[in-house]
Every structure is written in structure tokens, then in C-alpha cells.
XYZ file of C-alpha atoms in Angstrom:
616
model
C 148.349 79.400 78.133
C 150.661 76.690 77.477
C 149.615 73.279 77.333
C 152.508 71.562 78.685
C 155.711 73.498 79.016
C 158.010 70.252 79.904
C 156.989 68.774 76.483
C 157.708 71.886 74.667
C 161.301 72.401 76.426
C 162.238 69.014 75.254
C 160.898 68.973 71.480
C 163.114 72.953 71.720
C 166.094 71.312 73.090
C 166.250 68.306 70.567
C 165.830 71.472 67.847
C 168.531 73.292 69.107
C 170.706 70.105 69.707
C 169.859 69.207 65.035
C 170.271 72.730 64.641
C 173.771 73.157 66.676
C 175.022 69.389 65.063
C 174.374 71.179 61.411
C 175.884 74.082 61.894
C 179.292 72.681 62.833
C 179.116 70.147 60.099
C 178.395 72.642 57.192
C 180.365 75.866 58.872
C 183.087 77.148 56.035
C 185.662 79.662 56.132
C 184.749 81.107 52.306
C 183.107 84.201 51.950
C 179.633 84.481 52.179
C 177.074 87.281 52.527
C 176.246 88.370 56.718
C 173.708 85.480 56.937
C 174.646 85.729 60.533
C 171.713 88.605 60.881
C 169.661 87.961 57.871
C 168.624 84.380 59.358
C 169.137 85.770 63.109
C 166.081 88.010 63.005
C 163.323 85.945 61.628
C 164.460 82.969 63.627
C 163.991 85.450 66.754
C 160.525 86.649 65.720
C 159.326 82.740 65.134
C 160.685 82.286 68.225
C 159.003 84.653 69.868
C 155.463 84.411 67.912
C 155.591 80.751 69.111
C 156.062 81.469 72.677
C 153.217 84.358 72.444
C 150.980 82.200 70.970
C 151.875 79.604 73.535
C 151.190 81.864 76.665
C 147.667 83.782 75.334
C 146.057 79.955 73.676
C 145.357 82.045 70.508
C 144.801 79.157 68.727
C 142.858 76.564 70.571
C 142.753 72.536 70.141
C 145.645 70.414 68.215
C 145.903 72.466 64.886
C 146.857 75.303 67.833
C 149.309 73.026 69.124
C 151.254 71.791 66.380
C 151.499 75.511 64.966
C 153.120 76.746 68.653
C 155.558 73.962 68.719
C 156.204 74.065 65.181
C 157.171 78.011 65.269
C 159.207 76.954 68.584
C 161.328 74.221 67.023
C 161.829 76.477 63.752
C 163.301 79.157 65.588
C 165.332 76.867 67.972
C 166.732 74.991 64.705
C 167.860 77.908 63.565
C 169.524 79.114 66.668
C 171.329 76.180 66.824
C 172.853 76.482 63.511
C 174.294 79.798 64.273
C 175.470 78.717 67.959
C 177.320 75.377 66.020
C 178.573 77.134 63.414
C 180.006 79.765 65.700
C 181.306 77.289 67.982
C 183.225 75.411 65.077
C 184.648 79.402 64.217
C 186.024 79.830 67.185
C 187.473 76.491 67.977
C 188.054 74.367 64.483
C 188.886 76.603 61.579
C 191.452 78.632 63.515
C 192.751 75.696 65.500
C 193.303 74.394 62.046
C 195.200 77.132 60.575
C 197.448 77.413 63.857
C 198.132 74.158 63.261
C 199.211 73.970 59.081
C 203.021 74.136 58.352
C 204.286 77.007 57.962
C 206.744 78.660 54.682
C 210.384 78.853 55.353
C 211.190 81.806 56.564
C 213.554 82.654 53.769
C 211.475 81.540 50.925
C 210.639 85.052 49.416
C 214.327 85.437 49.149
C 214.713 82.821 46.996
C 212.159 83.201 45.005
C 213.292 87.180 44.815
C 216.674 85.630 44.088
C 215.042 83.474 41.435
C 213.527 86.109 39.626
C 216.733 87.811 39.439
C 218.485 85.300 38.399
C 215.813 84.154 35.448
C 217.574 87.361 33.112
C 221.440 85.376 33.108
C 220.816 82.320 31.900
C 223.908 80.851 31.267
C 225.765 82.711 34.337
C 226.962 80.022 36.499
C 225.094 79.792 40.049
C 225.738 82.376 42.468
C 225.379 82.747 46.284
C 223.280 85.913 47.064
C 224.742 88.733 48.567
C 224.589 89.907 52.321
C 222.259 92.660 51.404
C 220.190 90.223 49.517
C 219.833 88.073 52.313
C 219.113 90.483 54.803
C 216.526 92.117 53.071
C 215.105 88.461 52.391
C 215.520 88.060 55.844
C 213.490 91.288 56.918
C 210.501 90.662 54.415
C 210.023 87.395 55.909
C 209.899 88.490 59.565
C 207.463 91.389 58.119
C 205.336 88.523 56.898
C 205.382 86.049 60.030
C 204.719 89.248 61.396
C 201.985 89.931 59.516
C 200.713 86.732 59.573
C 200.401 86.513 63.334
C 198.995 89.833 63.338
C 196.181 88.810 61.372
C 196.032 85.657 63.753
C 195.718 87.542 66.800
C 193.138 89.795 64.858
C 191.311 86.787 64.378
C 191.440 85.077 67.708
C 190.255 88.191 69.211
C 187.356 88.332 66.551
C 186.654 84.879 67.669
C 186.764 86.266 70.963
C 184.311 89.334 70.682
C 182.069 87.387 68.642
C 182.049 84.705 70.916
C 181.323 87.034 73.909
C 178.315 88.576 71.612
C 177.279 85.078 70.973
C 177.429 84.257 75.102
C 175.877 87.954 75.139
C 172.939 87.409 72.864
C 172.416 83.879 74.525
C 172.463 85.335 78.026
C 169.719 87.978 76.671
C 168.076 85.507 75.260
C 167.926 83.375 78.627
C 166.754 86.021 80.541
C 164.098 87.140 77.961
C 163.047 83.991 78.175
C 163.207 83.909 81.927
C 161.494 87.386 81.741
C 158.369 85.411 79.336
C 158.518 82.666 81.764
C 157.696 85.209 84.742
C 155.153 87.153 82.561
C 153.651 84.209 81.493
C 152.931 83.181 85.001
C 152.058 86.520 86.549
C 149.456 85.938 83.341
C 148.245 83.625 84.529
C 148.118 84.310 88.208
C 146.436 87.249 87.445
C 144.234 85.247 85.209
C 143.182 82.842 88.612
C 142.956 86.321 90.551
C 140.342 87.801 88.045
C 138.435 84.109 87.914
C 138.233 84.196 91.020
C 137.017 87.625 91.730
C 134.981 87.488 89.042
C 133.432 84.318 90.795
C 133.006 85.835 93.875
C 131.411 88.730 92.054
C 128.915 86.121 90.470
C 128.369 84.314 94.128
C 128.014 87.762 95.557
C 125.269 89.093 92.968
C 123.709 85.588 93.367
C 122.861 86.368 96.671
C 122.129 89.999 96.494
C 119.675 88.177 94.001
C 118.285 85.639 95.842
C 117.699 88.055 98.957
C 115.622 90.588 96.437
C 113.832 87.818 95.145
C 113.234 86.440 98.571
C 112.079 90.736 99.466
C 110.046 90.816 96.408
C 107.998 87.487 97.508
C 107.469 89.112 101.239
C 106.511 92.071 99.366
C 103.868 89.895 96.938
C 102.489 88.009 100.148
C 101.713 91.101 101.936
C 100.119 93.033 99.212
C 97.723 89.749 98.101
C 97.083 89.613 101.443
C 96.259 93.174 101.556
C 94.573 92.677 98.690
C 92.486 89.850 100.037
C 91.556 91.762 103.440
C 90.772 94.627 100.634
C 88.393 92.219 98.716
C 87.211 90.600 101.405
C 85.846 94.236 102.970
C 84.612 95.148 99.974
C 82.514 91.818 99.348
C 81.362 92.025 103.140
C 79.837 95.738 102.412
C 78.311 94.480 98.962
C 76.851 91.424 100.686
C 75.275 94.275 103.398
C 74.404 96.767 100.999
C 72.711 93.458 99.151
C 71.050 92.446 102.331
C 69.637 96.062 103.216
C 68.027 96.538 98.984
C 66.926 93.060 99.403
C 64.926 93.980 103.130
C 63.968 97.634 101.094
C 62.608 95.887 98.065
C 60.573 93.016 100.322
C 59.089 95.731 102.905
C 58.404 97.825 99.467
C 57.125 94.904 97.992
C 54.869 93.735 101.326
C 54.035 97.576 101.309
C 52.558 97.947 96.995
C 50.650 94.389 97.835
C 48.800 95.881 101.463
C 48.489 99.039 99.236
C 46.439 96.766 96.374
C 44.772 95.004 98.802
C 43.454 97.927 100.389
C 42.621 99.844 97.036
C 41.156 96.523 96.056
C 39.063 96.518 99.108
C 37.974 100.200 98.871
C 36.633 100.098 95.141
C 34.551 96.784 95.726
C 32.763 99.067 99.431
C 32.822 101.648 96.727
C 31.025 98.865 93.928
C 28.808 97.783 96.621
C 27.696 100.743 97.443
C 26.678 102.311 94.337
C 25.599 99.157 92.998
C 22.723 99.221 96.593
C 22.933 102.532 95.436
C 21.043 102.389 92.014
C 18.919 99.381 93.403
C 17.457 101.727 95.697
C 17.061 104.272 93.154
C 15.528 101.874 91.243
C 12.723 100.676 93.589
C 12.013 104.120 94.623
C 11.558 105.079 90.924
C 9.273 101.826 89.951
C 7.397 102.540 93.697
C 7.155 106.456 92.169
C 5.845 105.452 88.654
C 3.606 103.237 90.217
C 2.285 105.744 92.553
C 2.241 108.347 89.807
C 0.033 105.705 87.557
C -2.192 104.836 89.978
C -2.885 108.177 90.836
C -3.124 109.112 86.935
C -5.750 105.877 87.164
C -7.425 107.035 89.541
C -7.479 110.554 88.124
C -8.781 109.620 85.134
C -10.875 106.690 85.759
C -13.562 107.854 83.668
C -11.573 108.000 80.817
C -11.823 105.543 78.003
C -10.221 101.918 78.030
C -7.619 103.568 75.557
C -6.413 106.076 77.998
C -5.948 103.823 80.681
C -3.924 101.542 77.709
C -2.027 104.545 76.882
C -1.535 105.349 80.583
C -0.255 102.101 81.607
C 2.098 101.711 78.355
C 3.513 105.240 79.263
C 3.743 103.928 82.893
C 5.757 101.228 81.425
C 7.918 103.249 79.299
C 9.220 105.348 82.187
C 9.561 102.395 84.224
C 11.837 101.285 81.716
C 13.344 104.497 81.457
C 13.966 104.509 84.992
C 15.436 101.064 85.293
C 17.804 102.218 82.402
C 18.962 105.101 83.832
C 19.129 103.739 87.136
C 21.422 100.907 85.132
C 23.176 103.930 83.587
C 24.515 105.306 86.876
C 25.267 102.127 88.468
C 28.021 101.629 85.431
C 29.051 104.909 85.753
C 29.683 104.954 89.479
C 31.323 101.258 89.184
C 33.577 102.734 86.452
C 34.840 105.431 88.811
C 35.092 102.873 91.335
C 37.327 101.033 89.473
C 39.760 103.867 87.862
C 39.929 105.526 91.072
C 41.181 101.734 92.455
C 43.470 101.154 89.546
C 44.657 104.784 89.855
C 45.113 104.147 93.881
C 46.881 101.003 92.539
C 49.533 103.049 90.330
C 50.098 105.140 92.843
C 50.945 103.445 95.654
C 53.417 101.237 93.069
C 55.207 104.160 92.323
C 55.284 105.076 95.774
C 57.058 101.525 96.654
C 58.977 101.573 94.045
C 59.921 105.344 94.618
C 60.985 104.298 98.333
C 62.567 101.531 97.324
C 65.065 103.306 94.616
C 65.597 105.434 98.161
C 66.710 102.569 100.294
C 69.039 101.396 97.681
C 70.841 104.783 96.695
C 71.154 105.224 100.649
C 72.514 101.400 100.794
C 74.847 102.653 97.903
C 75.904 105.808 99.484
C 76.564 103.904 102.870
C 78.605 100.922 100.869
C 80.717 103.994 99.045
C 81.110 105.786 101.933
C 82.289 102.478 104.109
C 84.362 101.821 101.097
C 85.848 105.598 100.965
C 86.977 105.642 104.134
C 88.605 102.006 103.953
C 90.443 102.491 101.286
C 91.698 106.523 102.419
C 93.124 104.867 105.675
C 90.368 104.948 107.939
C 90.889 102.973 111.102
C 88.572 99.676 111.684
C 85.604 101.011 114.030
C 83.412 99.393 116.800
C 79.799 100.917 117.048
C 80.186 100.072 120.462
C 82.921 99.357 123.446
C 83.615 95.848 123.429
C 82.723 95.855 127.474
C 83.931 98.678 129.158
C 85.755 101.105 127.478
C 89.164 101.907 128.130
C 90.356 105.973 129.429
C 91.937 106.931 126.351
C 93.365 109.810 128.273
C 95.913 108.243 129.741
C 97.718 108.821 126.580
C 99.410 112.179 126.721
C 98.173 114.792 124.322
C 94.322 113.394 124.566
C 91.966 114.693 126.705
C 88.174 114.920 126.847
C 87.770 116.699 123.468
C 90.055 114.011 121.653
C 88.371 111.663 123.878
C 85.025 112.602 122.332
C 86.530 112.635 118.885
C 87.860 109.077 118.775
C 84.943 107.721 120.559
C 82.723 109.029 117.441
C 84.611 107.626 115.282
C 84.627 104.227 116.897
C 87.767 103.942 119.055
C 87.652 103.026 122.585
C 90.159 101.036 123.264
C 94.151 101.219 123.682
C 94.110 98.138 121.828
C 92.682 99.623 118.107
C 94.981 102.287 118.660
C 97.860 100.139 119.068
C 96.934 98.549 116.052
C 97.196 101.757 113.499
C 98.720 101.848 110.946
C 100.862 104.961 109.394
C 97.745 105.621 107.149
C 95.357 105.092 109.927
C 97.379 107.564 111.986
C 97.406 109.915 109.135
C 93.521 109.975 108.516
C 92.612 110.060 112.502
C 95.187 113.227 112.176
C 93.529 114.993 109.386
C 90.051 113.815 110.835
C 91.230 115.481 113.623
C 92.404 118.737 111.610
C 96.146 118.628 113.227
C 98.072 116.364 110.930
C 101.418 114.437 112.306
C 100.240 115.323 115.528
C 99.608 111.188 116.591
C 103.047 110.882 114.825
C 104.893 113.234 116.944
C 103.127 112.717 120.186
C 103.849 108.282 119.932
C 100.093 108.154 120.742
C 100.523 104.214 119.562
C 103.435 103.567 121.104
C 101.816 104.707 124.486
C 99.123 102.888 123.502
C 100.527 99.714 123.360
C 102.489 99.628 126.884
C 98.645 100.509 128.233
C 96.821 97.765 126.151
C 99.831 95.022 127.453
C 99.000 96.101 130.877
C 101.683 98.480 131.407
C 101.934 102.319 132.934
C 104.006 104.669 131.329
C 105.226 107.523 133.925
C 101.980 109.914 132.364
C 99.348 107.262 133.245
C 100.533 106.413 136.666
C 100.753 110.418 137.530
C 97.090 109.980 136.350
C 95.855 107.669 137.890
C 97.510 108.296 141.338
C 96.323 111.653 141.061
C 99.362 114.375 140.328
C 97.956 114.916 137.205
C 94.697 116.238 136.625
C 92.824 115.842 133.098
C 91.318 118.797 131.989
C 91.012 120.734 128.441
C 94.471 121.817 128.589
C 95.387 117.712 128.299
C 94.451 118.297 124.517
C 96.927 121.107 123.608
C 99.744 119.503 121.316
C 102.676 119.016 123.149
C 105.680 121.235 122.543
C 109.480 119.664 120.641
C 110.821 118.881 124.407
C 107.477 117.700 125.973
C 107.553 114.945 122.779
C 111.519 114.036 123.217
C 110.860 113.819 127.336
C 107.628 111.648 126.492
C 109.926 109.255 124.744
C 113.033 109.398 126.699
C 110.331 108.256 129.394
C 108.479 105.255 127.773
C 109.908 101.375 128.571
C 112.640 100.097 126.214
C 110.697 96.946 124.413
C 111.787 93.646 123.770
C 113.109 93.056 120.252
C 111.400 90.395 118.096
C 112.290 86.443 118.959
C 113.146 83.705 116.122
C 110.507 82.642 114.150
C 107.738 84.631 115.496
C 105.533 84.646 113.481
C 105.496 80.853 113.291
C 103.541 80.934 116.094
C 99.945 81.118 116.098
C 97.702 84.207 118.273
C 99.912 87.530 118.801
C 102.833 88.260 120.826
C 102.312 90.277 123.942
C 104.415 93.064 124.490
C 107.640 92.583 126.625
C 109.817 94.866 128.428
C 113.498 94.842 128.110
C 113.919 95.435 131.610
C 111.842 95.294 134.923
C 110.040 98.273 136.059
C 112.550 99.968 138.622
C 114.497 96.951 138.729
C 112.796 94.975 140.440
C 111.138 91.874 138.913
C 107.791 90.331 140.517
C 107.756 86.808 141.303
C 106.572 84.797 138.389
C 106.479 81.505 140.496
C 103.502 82.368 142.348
C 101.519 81.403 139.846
C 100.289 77.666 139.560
C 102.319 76.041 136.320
C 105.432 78.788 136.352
C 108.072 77.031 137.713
C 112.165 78.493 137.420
C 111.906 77.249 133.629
C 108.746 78.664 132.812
C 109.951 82.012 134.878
C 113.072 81.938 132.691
C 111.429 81.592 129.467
C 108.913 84.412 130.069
C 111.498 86.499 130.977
C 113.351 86.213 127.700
C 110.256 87.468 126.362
C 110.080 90.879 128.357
C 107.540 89.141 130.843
C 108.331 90.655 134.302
C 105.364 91.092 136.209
C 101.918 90.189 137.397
C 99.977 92.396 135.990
C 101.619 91.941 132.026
C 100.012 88.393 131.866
C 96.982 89.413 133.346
C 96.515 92.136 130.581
C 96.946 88.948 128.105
C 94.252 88.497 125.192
C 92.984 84.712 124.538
C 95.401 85.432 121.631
C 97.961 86.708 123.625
C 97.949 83.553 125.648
C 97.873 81.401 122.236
C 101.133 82.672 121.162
C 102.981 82.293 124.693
C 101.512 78.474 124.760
C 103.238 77.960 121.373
C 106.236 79.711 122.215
C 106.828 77.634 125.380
C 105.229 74.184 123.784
C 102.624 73.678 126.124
C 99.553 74.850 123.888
C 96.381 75.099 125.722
C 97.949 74.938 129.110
C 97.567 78.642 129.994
C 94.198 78.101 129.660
C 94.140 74.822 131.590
C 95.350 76.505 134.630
C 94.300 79.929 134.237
C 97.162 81.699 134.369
C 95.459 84.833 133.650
C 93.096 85.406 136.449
C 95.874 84.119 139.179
C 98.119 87.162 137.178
C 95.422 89.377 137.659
C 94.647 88.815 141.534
C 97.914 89.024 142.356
C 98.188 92.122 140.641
C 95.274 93.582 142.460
C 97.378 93.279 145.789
C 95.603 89.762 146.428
C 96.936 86.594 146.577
C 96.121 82.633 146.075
C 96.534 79.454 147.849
C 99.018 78.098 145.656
C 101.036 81.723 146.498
C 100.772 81.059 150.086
C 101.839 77.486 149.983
C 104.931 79.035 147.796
C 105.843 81.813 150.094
C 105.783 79.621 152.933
C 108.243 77.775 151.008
C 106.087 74.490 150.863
C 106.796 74.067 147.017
C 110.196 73.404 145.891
C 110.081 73.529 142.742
C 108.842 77.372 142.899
C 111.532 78.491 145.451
C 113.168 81.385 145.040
C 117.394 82.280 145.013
C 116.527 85.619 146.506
C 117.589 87.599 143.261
C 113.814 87.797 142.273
C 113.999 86.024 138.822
C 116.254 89.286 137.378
C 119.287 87.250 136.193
C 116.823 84.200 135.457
C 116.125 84.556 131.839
C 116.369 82.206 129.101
C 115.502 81.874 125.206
C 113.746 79.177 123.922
C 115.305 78.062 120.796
C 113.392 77.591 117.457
C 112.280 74.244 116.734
C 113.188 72.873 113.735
């Protein structure tokens, strides 16, 4: 790129303008060697390095600078010394030789008629002869002749060099024109590739910021998968936890009334072999006394050393007695108290045998929770939460499915609605036909009925044209599954900011049922606003709002900013009467037209629909 092309012009002009002022001063007519192309060429190729080093910035800063101009004012110096020195060619050497004075035309004659002459030296003078004269006469016109000749020669050397000359420079010019033009498509091609090449950047800056932007969505919803994950799992540990910890207390409460009662048993057991041996004893000491005093009596005669030797022998099986009576009393305690301590044992290992039991079934429930969790099962309800809802009003289940789903905790449109792909895919291979949920739309059915809504199978149900029997749970056929869809309510697309808003949408409806909208003013607190508004949500009719969820109700009362106020003035249960056929006060008072604020233009609230926009 050049830095500054008028700078450069002038510092190439003021060369050329030296170089052309030298030239004509030090031009000569004596012969020299063709210097005309020796210097020509390399003076061209400075030239023309300076320019290309000019246009690409090859050499960047001062030093780069200096060099470029440099090469420029070489080759323009020397340019300038050809185009002077040519110029003083053509106009001052030959104007000078036109101009010198010219020999007398007759001047070879007498210098011919000199040389003749020189041989006589003493002849007098002679006047030369006609022939003499003529022939003097003819060499000089050859001569003029010749000399104009090589005039003309000359002047139309001038000529052709001077045309090459105006030639070369007119090249020249247009090369230079030619650079000029190259120079700037250069660099107009230059600003086009900056600038694509900065779009490029601006345009893989955003394709970057929207992937980092997916790949944070993407990190939110798997931690808070993760969480829900983690927070499942820690709920089952904490039951599993509870359900060892109630095992191990009843097993515990269990080994200590099982102690107690061993306990209890070996001291009757103690107490009665301890009365046991007293007994035994008396009755042996009342035996030995008997058998002495009879022995006494016996031998009464005998000498005061029998009766001695009686009554020490009477002693010694008293004694004997006692000790043996003292003998089996130990004996019968001692089996008292390892049949107790064996009692003991057993009913520990018992307790501790029903409590490894409890916890391996605690385990096995906790796994099994956790298998099914984490393979897609569906969240379950041991129970309807009130009354459940007739889940065969969803083409393609009847009673068997019915039964099925119920068993596995579903009774409600509103957990089916909520499935997930994998949920869908385990209830299908719980159900041995796979894709079947899939194919059928059993959530997207399920989600008109939970909002409140019919789709054309559940009102032929429930008014009766179709009757539920096993055949409801063949699969349907390809057509039966594109007519079941070609048949269900087009749904309202998602609002601005939706999610900002706290509870859960309910589901709207692109378009009234049969075109015809009911009339959302009959309710106490929807006025033509309110009407408007719920209409931009897909809210046509009574009996939407009064399928509405407390959370349902929290995300409309956002939406609108009036939080709380559906609740306030029970919009619900109005929606609901008036869906049952019934009607209010505050819908009398409006269809007697004694509110004006709920009148009506007569179109029904179709065209009246309006979008709240997103607060900032």
C-alpha cells in the first residue's frame, strides 16, 4: 500500500524535472556506445521495484519508505536524462548544424584545380577549363546533395526516435495508469476481503455465543436432572434408612422381651429346683430320722456304743443327704442357667437374623425404586389423588390397559400428560407393545382431557356412540392413528417469557371449539381486557378454566399481573358451574345487561384477543 501517493508524485516529478535539466546540458553529438538501452532497462526495473514495493508495503515503517521513494526517484532521474537528452537531439544539435555556413559550392574545384596545378610551378596562372568547371560543378551538387540527404536521414531519425520516445512514454503512462488501477482494485479487494473476513468473524461470534448460550441450557437441565436424580435417590436412602432403623428397634425391643422372658423362665426354673432339693432335703433328714429312731428303738437293748455308733451313722447320712440334696440343687440351677443363656443366644440370633431380613428387603425395595427411576419409569401414586380419572377416554386403552396403568400407579390424565419419551418407552415395554403410546399420541390426548377438553373420541364416549369394551385395547391401525391426529385441537404455541412465570401454563386452543367462543365475561373479574388476554392464550371456554390446577391458576395470575386474584374471586368454581349448564348471579346481572363493563359486541369474544407483552 502506498503511504501517500501525492507526496511520491511530487518527489518523482522534481526527479524527472534534475534528470530531464541534465540530460540536455551534457547531451553530445560524439560517438558513444547505445547507453540509450543499457541505462533504459535498469532504470525501468527500479522503477518498477519501487512502485511494487509501494503498492504490497513490503517493507513496513520509515526505512520502508525511504527505500520506495528512493528506487522511485532513481528511476525517474534516469528517465529524465534520456527524455532531455533526446529532446536536445531532436531540437539543438540538428538545429545547429542547419544553421552553420555552408562551403562554396565550387570549392572542390579549386582545390581539384589546386592540386593540378601544384606539378607546374612556374607556369603562369591559368583559368580552368569548361570541363573542369563543370565537373567541379557536378561534384559539388553531388555533395550538397549528399549532404542534405544525410540531413533528411537525420531529421527523420530524429523523427522515429522521437515518436519511440513519445511511444515508450505513452506505454509508460498507461503502465503506470494500468499499476494505478491494479493498485486500487488491490486494495479494494483488500477492504472486500476485510470486510468479509469481518463479517465471517461477527458471524462465527454469534454462531458461538448461541452454542455457548445451548450448551448452558443444556448444563442447567442436566444439573437439574441431576439434582431431581439425587434428590430421589437420597429420599429412598433416607426410607430405606427409616425402615432398617424401625427393623433393628422392633428386633432390638424383640432380643430384650426375648431376655427378659428367658431371664424370667430360668429364675421359675431356679426356684423351683432350688424348693425342689429343700424338700428333698427335709424328707431325707425326716427319713433318717425315722430310720434312726426306729434302729433306736430296734435295738434299744443294745449297748451305749451302738446307740453312739447308730446316731453317728445317723449323722453321716444326714450329711450325706444334705450333700447330695446340695449336689442336685447345683446341678439343676446349672441347667437352669445354660438352658437361659442358650434361650438367650438364640433368640439374639433370631433378632438379629430378622433384622439382616428387613434390611436386605429395605435394600432390594431402595434398588428396585432406584431401577425403575433411573430405566424411565413413570412417577407413581399408590393411590388416586381423589377420584380417579377414566383413562379410557384415550383411544387405544380400554379396561385391560386400564388395569395395567392403574397397577402401576397411573390414574390420572394428568401423569400421563406429563411423560416423558423414556417414560413412554418403559410404560410401552411394561406393556409388551413398544412405540405403541408413541404412535397412538396417548399424551397428547391426554393433555386436551387433563385441561378440560374433549377430543372427538371422548365426547363419542361419553355421549354414548361409542361403547368401551375389550376391542378398545387393540392397537390402532396406520389410518386410525393419522385420523386420530388429523382430529385432535390445534394448540396454542408457547408465549414470551414463559417460563418466567411461576405455576404451569394451562393448555390453550388455537381456535374455539366449532367456532364458537363461550362468554368469558360471565365470570366475576373477566372484563373485555381480561377476555382478550385469555384468549391470546387459547382460553375459550368455561369449562378450560374450570379444569385449572392451583398451579394452573398461578401462572395465568402472573401472566395477566394480578397474582392471587383468581383465587380472590374464585374464578374456578364460577368456570365450573357455568360449565355444568348452571349459572351465577353475577351471570344474570350480565345477561340482563346490568354490567357494562361485561357487555358483549355480539361477536362472542372471537375477534377479541390480545397478547400481553413481556415486562421488562
Amino acid at each position: 500500500m502506498m503511504y501517500d501517493l501525492a507526496t511520491f508524485f511530487l518527489w518523482i516529478l522534481l526527479a524527472l524535472v534534475i534528470g530531464g535539466f541534465v540530460g540536455w546540458r551534457t547531451w553530445s553529438d560524439a560517438k558513444r556506445p547505445d547507453w540509450l538501452r543499457s541505462w533504459l532497462l535498469p532504470a525501468t526495473l527500479a522503477f518498477a521495484i519501487g512502485v511494487l514495493v509501494a503498492m504490497l508495503s513490503l517493507l513496513p515503517g520509515r526505512a520502508g519508505l525511504w527505500l520506495e521513494l528512493a528506487l522511485l526517484m532513481v528511476g525517474a532521474y534516469v528517465f529524465g536524462c534520456l527524455i532531455g537528452g533526446q529532446l536536445k537531439d531532436f531540437f539543438g544539435l540538428d538545429a545547429a548544424r542547419a544553421s552553420a555556413p555552408a562551403a562554396p559550392a565550387n570549392s572542390l574545384a579549386f582545390v581539384a584545380q589546386a592540386a593540378g596545378a601544384r606539378p607546374v610551378i612556374d607556369s603562369p596562372p591559368q583559368s580552368p577549363s569548361p570541363a573542369t568547371q563543370a565537373a567541379a560543378s557536378v561534384e559539388a551538387d553531388r555533395a550538397a546533395a549528399e549532404t542534405a540527404a544525410k540531413a533528411e536521414a537525420d531529421r527523420l531519425a530524429a523523427e522515429a526516435e522521437a515518436e519511440r520516445r513519445a511511444a515508450e512514454a505513452a506505454a509508460q503512462a498507461e503502465a503506470e495508469r494500468l499499476a494505478a488501477e491494479a493498485a486500487a482494485k488491490a486494495e479494494a479487494d483488500r477492504l472486500a476481503a476485510e470486510a468479509a473476513a469481518k463479517a465471517e468473524a461477527e458471524r462465527l461470534a454469534a454462531e458461538a455465543a448461541a452454542k455457548a448460550e445451548a450448551d448452558r441450557l443444556a448444563a442447567e437441565a442436566a444439573a437439574k436432572a441431576e439434582a431431581d436424580r439425587l434428590a430421589a435417590e437420597a429420599a429412598a436412602k433416607a426410607e430405606a434408612e427409616r425402615l432398617a432403623a424401625e427393623a433393628a428397634a422392633k428386633a432390638e425391643a424383640d432380643r430384650v422381651a426375648a431376655e427378659a422372658a428367658a431371664n424370667a423362665e430360668a429364675e421359675r426354673l431356679a426356684a423351683e429346683a432350688a424348693a425342689k432339693a429343700e424338700a428333698d432335703r427335709v424328707a431325707a433328714e425326716a427319713a433318717a430320722k425315722a430310720e434312726s429312731e426306729r434302729l433306736a428303738a430296734e435295738a434299744a437293748a443294745e449297748a451305749e456304743r451302738a446307740a453312739a455308733e447308730a446316731a453317728a451313722n445317723a449323722e453321716a447320712e444326714r450329711l450325706a443327704a444334705e450333700a447330695a440334696a446340695n449336689a442336685e440343687a447345683e446341678r439343676l440351677a446349672a441347667e437352669a442357667a445354660a438352658k437361659a443363656e442358650a434361650d438367650r443366644l438364640a433368640a439374639e440370633a433370631a433378632a438379629n437374623a430378622e433384622a439382616d431380613r428387613l434390611a436386605a428387603e429395605v435394600a432390594a425395595v431402595a434398588a428396585e425404586q432406584t431401577s425403575e427411576t433411573t430405566d424411565g419409569r413413570p412417577p407413581a401414586l399408590p393411590a388416586p389423588d381423589g377420584a380417579a380419572d377414566d383413562l379410557k377416554l384415550i383411544k387405544g386403552i380400554g379396561p385391560k390397559n386400564e388395569r395395567i396403568l392403574n397397577d402401576v400407579g397411573v390414574h390420572h390424565f394428568s401423569q400421563i400428560a406429563e411423560w416423558t419419551p423414556a417414560h413412554a418407552s418403559w410404560v410401552g415395554h411394561h406393556m409388551a407393545f413398544p412405540g405403541r403410546i408413541e404412535r397412538e399420541h396417548w399424551i397428547a390426548q391426554a393433555k386436551l382431557l387433563a385441561a378440560g377438553l374433549d377430543t372427538a373420541h371422548s365426547s363419542a364416549v361419553k355421549s354414548g356412540a361409542i361403547t368401551i369394551d375389550e376391542q378398545a385395547d387393540a392397537p390402532l391401525s396406520e389410518d386410525e392413528a393419522n385420523a386420530l391426529v388429523a382430529q385432535l385441537p390445534e394448540l396454542m404455541p408457547s408465549v414470551e417469557n414463559e417460563a418466567a412465570h411461576a405455576g404451569s401454563r394451562p393448555l390453550g386452543l388455537a381456535s374455539p371449539r366449532g367456532g364458537q367462543a363461550d362468554d368469558l365475561k360471565l365470570i366475576k373479574g373477566i372484563g373485555k381486557q381480561n377476555e382478550a388476554r385469555l384468549h391470546g392464550l387459547g382460553i375459550w371456554h368455561f369449562d378450560q378454566i374450570a379444569a385449572w390446577t392451583a398451579e394452573h391458576a398461578k401462572w395465568v395470575g402472573s401472566y395477566l399481573a394480578f397474582a392471587g386474584r383468581i383465587e380472590r374471586e374464585q374464578w374456578v368454581p364460577q368456570a365450573k358451574e357455568l360449565a355444568s349448564g348452571g349459572t351465577t348471579e353475577f351471570a344474570k346481572r350480565v345477561e340482563a345487561g346490568l354490567v357494562k363493563s361485561s357487555l358483549d359486541d355480539g361477536s362472542r369474544g372471537q375477534d377479541n384477543v390480545e397478547a400481553v407483552e413481556p415486562r421488562e
